[in-house]
CSV table of C-alpha atoms and ligand atoms in Angstrom, one decimal:
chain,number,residue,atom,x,y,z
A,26,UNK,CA,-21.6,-112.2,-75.1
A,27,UNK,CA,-24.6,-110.6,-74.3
A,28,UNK,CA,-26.9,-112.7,-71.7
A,29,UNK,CA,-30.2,-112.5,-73.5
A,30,UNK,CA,-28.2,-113.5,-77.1
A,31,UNK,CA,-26.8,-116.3,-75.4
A,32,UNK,CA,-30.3,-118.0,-73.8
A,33,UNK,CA,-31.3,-117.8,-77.8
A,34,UNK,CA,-28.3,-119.7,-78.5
A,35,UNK,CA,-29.4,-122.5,-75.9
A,36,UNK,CA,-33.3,-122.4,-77.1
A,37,UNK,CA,-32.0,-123.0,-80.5
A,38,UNK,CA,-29.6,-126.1,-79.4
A,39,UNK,CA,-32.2,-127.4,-77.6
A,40,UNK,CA,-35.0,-127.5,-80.3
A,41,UNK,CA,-32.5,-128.6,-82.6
A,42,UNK,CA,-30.6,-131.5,-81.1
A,43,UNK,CA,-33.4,-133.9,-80.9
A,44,UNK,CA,-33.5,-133.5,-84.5
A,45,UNK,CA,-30.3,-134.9,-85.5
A,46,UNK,CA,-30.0,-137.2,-82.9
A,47,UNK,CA,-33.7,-139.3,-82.9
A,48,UNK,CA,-35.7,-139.9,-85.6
A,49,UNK,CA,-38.6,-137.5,-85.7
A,50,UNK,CA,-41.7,-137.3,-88.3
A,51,UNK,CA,-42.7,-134.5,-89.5
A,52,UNK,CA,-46.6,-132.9,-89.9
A,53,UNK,CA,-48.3,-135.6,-91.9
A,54,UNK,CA,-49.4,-135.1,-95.6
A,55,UNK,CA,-53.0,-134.8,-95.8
A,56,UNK,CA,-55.1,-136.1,-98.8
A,57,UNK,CA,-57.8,-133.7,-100.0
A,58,UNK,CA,-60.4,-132.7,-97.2
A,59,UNK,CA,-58.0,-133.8,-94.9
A,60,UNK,CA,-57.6,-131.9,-91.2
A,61,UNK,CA,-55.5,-132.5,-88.0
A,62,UNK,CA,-55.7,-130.8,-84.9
A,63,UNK,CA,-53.2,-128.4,-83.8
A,64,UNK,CA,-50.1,-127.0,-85.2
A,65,UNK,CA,-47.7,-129.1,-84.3
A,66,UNK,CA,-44.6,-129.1,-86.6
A,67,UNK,CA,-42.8,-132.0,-85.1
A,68,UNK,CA,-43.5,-135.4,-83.6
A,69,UNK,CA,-41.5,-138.2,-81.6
A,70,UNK,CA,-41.6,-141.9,-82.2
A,71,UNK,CA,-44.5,-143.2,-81.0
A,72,UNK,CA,-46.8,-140.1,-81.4
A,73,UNK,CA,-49.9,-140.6,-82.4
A,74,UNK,CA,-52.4,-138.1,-84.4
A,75,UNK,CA,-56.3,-138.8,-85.3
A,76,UNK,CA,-57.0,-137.6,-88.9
A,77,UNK,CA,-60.3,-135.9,-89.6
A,78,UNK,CA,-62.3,-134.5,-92.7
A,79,UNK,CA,-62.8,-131.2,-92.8
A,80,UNK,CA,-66.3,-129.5,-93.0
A,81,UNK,CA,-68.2,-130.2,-96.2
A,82,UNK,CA,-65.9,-133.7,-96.4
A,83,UNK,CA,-67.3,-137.1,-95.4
A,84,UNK,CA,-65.1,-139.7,-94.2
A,85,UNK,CA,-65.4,-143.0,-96.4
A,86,UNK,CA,-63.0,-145.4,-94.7
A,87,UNK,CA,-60.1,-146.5,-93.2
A,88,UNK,CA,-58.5,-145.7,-89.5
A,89,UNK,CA,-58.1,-142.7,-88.7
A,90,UNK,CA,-54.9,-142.4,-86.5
A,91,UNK,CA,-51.6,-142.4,-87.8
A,92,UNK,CA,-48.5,-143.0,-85.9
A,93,UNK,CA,-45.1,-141.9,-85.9
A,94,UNK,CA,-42.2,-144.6,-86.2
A,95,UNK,CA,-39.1,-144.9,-85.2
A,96,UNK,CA,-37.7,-144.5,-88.6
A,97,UNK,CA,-39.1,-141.1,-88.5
A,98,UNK,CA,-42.0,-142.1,-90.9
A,99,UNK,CA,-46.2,-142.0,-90.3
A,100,UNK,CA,-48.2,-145.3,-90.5
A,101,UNK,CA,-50.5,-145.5,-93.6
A,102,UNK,CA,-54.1,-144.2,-93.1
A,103,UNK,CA,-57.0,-145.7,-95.5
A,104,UNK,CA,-59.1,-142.7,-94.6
A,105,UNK,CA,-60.7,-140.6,-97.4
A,106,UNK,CA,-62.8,-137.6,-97.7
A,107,UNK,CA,-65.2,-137.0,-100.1
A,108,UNK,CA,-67.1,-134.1,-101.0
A,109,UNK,CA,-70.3,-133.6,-99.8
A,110,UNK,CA,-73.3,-133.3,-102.2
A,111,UNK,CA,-76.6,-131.6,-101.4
A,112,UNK,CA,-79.7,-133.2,-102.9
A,113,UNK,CA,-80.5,-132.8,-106.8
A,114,UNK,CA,-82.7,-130.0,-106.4
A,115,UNK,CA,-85.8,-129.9,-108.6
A,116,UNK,CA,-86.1,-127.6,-111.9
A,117,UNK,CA,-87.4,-124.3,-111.9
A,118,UNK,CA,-91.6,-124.2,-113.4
A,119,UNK,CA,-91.5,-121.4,-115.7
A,120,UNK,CA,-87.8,-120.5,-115.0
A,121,UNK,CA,-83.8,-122.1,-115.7
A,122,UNK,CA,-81.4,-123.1,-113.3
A,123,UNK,CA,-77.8,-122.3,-113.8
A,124,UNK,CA,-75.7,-124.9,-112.3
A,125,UNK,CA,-72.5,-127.0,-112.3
A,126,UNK,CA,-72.2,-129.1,-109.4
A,127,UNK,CA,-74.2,-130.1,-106.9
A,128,UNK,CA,-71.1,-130.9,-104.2
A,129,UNK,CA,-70.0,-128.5,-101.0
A,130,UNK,CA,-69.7,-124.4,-101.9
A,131,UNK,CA,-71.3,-125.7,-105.6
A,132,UNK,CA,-74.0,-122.7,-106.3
A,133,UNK,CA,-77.0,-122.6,-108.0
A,134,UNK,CA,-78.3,-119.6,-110.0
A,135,UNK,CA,-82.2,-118.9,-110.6
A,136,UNK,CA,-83.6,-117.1,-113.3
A,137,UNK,CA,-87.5,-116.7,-114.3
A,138,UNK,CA,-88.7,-116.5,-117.6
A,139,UNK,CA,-90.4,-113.5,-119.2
A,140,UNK,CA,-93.5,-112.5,-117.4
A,141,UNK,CA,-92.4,-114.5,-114.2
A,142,UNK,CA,-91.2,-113.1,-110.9
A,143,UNK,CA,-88.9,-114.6,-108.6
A,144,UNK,CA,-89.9,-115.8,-105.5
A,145,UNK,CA,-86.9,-116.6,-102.9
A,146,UNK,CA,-83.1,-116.9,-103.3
A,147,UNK,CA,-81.7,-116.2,-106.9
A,148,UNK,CA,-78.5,-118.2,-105.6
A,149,UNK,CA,-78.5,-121.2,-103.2
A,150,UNK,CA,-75.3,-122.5,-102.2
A,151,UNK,CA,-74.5,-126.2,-100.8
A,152,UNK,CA,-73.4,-126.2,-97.1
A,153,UNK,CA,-70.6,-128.4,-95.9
A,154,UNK,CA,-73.4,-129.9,-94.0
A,155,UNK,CA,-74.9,-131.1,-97.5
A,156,UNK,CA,-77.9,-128.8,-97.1
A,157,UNK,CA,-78.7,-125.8,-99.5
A,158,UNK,CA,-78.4,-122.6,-98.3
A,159,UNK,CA,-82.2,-121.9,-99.1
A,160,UNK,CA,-85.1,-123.4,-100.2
A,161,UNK,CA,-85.2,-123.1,-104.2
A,162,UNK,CA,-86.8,-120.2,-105.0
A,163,UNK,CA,-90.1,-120.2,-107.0
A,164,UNK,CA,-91.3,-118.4,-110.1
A,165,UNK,CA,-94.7,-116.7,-109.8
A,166,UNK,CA,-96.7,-115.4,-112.7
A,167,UNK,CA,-96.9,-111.7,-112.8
A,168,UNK,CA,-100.4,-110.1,-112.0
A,169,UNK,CA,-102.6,-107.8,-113.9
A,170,UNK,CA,-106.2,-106.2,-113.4
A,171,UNK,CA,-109.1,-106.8,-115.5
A,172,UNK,CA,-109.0,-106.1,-119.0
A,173,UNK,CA,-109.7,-102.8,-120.6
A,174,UNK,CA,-112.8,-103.1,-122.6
A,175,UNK,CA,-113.4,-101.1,-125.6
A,176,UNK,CA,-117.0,-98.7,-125.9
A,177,UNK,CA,-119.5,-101.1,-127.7
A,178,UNK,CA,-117.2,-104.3,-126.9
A,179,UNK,CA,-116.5,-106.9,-124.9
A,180,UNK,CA,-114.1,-109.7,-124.7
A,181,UNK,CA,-114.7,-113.7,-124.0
A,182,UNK,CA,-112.2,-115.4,-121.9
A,183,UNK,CA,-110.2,-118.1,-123.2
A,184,UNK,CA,-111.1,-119.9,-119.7
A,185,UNK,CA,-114.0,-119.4,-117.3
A,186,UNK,CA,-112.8,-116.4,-114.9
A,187,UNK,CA,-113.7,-115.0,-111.6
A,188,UNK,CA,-112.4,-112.1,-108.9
A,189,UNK,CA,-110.5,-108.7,-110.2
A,190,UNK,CA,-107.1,-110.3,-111.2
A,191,UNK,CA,-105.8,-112.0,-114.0
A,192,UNK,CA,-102.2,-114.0,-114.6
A,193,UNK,CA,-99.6,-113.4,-116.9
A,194,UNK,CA,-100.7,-114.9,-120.2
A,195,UNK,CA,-104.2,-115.2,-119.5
A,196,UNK,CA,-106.1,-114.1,-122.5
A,197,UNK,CA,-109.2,-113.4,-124.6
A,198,UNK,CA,-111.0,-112.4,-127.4
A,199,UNK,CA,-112.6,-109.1,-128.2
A,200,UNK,CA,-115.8,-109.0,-130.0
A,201,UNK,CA,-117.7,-105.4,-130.8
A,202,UNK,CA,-121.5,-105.2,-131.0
A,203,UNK,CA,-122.7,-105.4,-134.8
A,204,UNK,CA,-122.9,-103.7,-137.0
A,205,UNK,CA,-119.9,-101.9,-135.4
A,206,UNK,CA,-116.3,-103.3,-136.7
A,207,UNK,CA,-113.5,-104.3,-134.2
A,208,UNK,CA,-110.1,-102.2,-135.4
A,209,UNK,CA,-107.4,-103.2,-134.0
A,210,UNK,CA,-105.8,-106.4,-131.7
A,211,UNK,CA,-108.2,-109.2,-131.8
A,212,UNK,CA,-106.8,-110.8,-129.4
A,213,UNK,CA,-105.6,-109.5,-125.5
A,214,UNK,CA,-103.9,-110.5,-123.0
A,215,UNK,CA,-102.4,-109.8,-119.5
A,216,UNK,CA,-98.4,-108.9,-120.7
A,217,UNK,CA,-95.2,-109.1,-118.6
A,218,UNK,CA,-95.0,-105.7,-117.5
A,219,UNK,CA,-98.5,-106.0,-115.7
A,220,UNK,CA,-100.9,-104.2,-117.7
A,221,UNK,CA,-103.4,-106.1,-120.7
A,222,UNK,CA,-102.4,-105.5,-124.8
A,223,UNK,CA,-103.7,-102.7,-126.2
A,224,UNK,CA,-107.5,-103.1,-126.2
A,225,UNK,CA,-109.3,-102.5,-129.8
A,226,UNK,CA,-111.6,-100.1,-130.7
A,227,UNK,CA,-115.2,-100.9,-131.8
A,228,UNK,CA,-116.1,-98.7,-134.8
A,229,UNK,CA,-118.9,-97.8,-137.5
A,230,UNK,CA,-117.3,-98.2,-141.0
A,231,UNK,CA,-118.4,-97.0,-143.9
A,232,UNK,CA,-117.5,-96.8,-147.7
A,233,UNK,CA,-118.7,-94.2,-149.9
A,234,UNK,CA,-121.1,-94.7,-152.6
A,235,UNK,CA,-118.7,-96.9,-155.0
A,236,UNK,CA,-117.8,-95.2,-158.4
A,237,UNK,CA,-117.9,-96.4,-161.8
A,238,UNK,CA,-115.4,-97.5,-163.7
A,239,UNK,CA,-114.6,-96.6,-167.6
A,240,UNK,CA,-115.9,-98.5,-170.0
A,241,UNK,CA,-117.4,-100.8,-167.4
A,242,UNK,CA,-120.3,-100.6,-165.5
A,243,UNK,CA,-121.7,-101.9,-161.6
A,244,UNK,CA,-124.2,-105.1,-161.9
A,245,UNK,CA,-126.6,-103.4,-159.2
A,246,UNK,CA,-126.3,-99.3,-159.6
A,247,UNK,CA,-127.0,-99.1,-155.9
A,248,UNK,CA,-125.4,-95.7,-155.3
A,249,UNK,CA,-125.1,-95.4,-151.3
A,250,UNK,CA,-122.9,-95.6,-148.7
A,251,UNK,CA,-121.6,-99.4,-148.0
A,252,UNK,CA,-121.1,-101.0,-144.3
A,253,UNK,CA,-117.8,-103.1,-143.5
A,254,UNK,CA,-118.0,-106.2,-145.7
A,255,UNK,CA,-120.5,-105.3,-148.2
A,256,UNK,CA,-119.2,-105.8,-151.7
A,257,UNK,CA,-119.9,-104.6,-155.3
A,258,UNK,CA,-119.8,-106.2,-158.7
A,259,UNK,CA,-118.7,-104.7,-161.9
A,260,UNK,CA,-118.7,-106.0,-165.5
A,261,UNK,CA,-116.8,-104.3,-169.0
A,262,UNK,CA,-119.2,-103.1,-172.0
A,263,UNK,CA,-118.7,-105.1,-175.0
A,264,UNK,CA,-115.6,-106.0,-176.4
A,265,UNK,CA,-113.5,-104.9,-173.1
A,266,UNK,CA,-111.9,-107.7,-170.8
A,267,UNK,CA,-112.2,-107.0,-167.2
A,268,UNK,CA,-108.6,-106.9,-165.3
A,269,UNK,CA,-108.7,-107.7,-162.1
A,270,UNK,CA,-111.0,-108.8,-159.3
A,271,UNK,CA,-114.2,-109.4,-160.2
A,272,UNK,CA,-115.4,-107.5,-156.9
A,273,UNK,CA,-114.8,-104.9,-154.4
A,274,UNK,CA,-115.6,-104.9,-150.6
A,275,UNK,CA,-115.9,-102.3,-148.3
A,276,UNK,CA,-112.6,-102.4,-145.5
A,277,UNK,CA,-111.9,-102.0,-142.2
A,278,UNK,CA,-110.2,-98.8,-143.2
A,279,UNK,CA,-113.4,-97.2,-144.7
A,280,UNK,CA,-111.8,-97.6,-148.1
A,281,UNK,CA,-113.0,-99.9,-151.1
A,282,UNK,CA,-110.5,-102.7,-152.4
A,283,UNK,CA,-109.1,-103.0,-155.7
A,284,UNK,CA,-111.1,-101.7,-158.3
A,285,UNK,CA,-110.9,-103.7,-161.6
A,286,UNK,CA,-110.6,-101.8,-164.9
A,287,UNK,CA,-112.1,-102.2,-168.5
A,288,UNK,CA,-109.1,-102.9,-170.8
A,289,UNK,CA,-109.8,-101.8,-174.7
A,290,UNK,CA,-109.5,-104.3,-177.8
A,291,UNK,CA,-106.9,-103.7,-180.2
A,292,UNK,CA,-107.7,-103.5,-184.3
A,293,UNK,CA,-104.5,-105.1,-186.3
A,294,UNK,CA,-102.5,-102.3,-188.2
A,295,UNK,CA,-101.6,-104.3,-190.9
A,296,UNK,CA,-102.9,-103.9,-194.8
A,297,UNK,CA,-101.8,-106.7,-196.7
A,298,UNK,CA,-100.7,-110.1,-195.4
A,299,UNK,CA,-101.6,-113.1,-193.1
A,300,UNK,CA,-102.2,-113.0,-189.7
A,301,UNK,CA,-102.4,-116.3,-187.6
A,302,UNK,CA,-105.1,-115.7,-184.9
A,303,UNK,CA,-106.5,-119.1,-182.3
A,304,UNK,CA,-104.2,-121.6,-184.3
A,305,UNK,CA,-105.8,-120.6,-187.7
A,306,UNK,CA,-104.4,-118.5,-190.9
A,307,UNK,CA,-106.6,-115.5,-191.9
A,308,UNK,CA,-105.8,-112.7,-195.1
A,309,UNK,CA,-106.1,-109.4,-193.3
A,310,UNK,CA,-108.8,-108.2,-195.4
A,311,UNK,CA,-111.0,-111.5,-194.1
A,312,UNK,CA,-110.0,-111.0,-190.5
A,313,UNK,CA,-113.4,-108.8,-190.0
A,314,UNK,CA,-114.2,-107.7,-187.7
A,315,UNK,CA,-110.3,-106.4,-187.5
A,316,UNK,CA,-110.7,-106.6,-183.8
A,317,UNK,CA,-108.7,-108.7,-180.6
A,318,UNK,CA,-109.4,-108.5,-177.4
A,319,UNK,CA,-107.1,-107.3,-174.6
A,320,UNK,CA,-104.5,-109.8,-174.0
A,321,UNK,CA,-105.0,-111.7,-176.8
A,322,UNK,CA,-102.0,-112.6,-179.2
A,323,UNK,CA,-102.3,-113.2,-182.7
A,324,UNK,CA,-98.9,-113.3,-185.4
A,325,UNK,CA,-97.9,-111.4,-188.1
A,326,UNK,CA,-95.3,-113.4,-190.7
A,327,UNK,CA,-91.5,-111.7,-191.1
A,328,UNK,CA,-89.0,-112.5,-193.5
A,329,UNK,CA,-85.9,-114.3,-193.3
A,330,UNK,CA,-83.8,-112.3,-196.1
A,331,UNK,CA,-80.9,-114.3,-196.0
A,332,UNK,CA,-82.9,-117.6,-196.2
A,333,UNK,CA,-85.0,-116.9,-198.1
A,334,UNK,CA,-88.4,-117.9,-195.5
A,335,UNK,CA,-91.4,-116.9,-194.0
A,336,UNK,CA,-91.5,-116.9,-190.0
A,337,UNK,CA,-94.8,-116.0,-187.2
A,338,UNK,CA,-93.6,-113.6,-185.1
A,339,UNK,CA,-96.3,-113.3,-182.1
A,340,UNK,CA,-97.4,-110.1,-180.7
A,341,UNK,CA,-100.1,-109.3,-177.7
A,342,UNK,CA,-102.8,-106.9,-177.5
A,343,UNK,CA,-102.9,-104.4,-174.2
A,344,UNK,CA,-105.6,-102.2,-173.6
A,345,UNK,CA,-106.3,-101.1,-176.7
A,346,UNK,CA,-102.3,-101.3,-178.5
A,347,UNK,CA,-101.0,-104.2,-180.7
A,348,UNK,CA,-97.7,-103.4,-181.3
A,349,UNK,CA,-96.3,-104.7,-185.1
A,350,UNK,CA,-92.9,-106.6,-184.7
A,351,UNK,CA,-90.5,-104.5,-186.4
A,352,UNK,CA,-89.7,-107.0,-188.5
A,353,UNK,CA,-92.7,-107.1,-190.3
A,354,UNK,CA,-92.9,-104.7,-193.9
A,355,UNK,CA,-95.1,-103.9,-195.3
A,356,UNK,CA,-95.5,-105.3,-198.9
A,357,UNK,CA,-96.1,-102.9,-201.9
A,358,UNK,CA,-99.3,-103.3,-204.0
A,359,UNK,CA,-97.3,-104.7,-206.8
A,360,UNK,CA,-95.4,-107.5,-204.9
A,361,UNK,CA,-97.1,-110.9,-205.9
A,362,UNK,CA,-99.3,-112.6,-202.8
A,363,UNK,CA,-97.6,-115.3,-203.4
A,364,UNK,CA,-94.2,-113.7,-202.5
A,365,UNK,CA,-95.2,-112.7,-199.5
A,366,UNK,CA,-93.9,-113.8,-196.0
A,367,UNK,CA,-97.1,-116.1,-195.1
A,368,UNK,CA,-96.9,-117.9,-198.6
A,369,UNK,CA,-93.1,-119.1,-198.9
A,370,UNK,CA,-91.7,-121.8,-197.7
A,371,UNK,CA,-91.4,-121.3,-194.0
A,372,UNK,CA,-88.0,-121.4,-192.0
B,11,NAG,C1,-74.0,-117.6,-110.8
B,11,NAG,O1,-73.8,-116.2,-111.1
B,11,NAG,C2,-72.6,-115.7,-110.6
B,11,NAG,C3,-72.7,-114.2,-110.9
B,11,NAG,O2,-73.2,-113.9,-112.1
B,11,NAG,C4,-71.5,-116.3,-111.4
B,11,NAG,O3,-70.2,-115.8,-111.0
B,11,NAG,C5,-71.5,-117.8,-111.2
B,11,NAG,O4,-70.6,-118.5,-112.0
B,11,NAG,C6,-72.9,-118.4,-111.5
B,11,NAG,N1,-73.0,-119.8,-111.1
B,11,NAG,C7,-73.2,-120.7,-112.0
B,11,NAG,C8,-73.3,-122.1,-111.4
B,11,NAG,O5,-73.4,-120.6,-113.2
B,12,NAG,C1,-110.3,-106.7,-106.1
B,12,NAG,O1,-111.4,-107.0,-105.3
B,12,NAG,C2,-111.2,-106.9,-103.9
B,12,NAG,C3,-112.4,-107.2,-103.1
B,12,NAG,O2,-113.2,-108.1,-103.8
B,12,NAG,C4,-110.8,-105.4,-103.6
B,12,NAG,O3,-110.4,-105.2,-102.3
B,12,NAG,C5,-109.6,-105.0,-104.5
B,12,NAG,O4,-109.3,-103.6,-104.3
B,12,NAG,C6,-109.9,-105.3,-105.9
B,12,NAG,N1,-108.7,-105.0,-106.7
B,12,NAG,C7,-108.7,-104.4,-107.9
B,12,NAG,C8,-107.4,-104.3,-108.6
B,12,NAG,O5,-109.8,-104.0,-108.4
């Protein structure tokens, strides 16, 4: 046997027979957060070993040394570690905080909201110490110059205003020198990307002279050219009805609004019969003049063949046509009046 194989043999044998023949302990279990110093594998009767907490644990009670018996088992330890927490840290002005936990290697994330720039850590992490890793961070408005003012314009402030910079958010109102006509945002203000809104422009609108309308006519024949707002009146000759507003005004745009038209009357196309006209019965030939006015509805009377009776059928007069229900005839000169539709008994 080889001399350096055979000292193994004897290092073996003598780590080995204390083992079977004492009782020994073991290295101790260790509850959560636990430590022990060194790396000892091994321990004799009578050994004993301070516990610790490791870093980011606090130890809550209890002794803290153990000791091996001579049944080869450790004495109980009431010692406990518990996390460490940091403090609750404070919300975020004008941003959100992401977070689960607030105990040891727990982190924090930081976000700002629109128009907000963070200021600081966007992560903070607790210590074992219990301390954040950084101060919370801080969300600061984002800055833009003045305003662009438009030609002719200016703006008022939502709030009194000094110096050359303005905050996110901060705002105001344009106005344009009259008679000239703001187009455009009304409203600015400073956005998130550092620059104000769009300003508007201040302009000089005009309409042209307004046009007449068929059958219809303006109240005041003023034929000019109209500034922003001005308006015009029209009315319908005799006998037509007037559809739509009333009056027009000069736009932003330089155009008019809706004109209103002159709708026609209709005349009844029928020769012979009743007609029922405002709750009433009239003979056509009596109905004089033989004239309704646009959206007006009178009835014409249809027979019920199988029946035997007279029915109203209504129909409505636009611009100018009154369309017969189809199932009105016509009666021949030498039917009886009192056969007609109108004069029988009703259905
Ligand atoms: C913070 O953000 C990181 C990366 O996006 C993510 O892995 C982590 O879970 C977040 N932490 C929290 C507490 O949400
Ligand atoms: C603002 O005013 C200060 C002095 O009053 C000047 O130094 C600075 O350049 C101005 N900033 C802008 C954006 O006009």
């Amino acid at each position: 046997m080889a001399p350096s194989l055979s000292l193994l043999l004897i290092c073996l044998l003598a780590l080995y027979t204390p083992v079977t023949s004492k009782k020994e302990c073991g290295r101790p279990s260790l509850g959560d957060g636990m430590d022990l110093e060194g790396l000892q594998r091994v321990y004799s009767p009578g050994d004993a070993v301070l516990l610790s907490c490791k870093r980011g644990y606090t130890p809550t009670s209890g002794s803290r040394t153990i000791i091996c018996t001579a049944s080869g088992h450790w004495t109980k330890s009431r010692l406990k570690c518990s996390t460490k927490s940091c403090s609750f840290p404070e919300t975020l002005d004008h941003g959100d905080m992401e977070l689960v936990d607030i105990v040891y290697q727990s982190t924090i994330n930081y976000t700002c909201h629109e128009g907000y720039i963070l200021q600081g850590a966007s992560t903070i992490e607790c210590l074992y110490d219990g301390q954040w890793s950084d101060p919370p961070p801080k969300c600061t408005p984002v800055i833009c110059g003045l305003p662009p003012i438009p030609k002719y314009g200016k703006i008022v402030y939502d709030t009194k205003f000094t110096g050359n910079i303005t905050v996110f958010g901060f705002g105001g109102t344009y106005e344009c020198l009259p008679p000239l006509v703001l187009i455009g945002n009304e409203r600015g203000s400073c956005s998130a990307n550092g620059d104000w809104t769009e300003p508007p422009e201040c302009k000089m609108v005009t309409c042209s002279a307004p046009t007449d309308i068929h059958n219809g006519f303006m109240t005041i024949h003023d034929k000019r050219e109209y500034g922003f707002k001005e308006t015009v009146r029209y009315g319908c000759n005799v006998d037509y009805v007037l559809d739509g507003p009333v009056e027009i005004e000069c736009l932003k745009t330089g155009d008019w609004s809706i004109k209103p038209a002159c709708r026609a009357p209709c005349k009844v196309g029928i020769t012979r019969g009743r007609i029922l006209y405002n709750e009433r019965t009239f003979w056509i030939k009596d109905f004089e003049p033989n004239k309704i006015l646009h959206a007006e509805v009178i009835s014409v009377y249809c027979m019920n063949k199988e029946k035997k009776c007279g029915y109203a059928v209504s129909t409505q007069c636009i611009d100018g046509k009154l369309k017969i229900p189809e199932c009105f005839e016509e009666p021949s000169d030498t039917l009886d009046d009192n056969s007609l539709p109108a004069e029988i008994a009703q259905c």
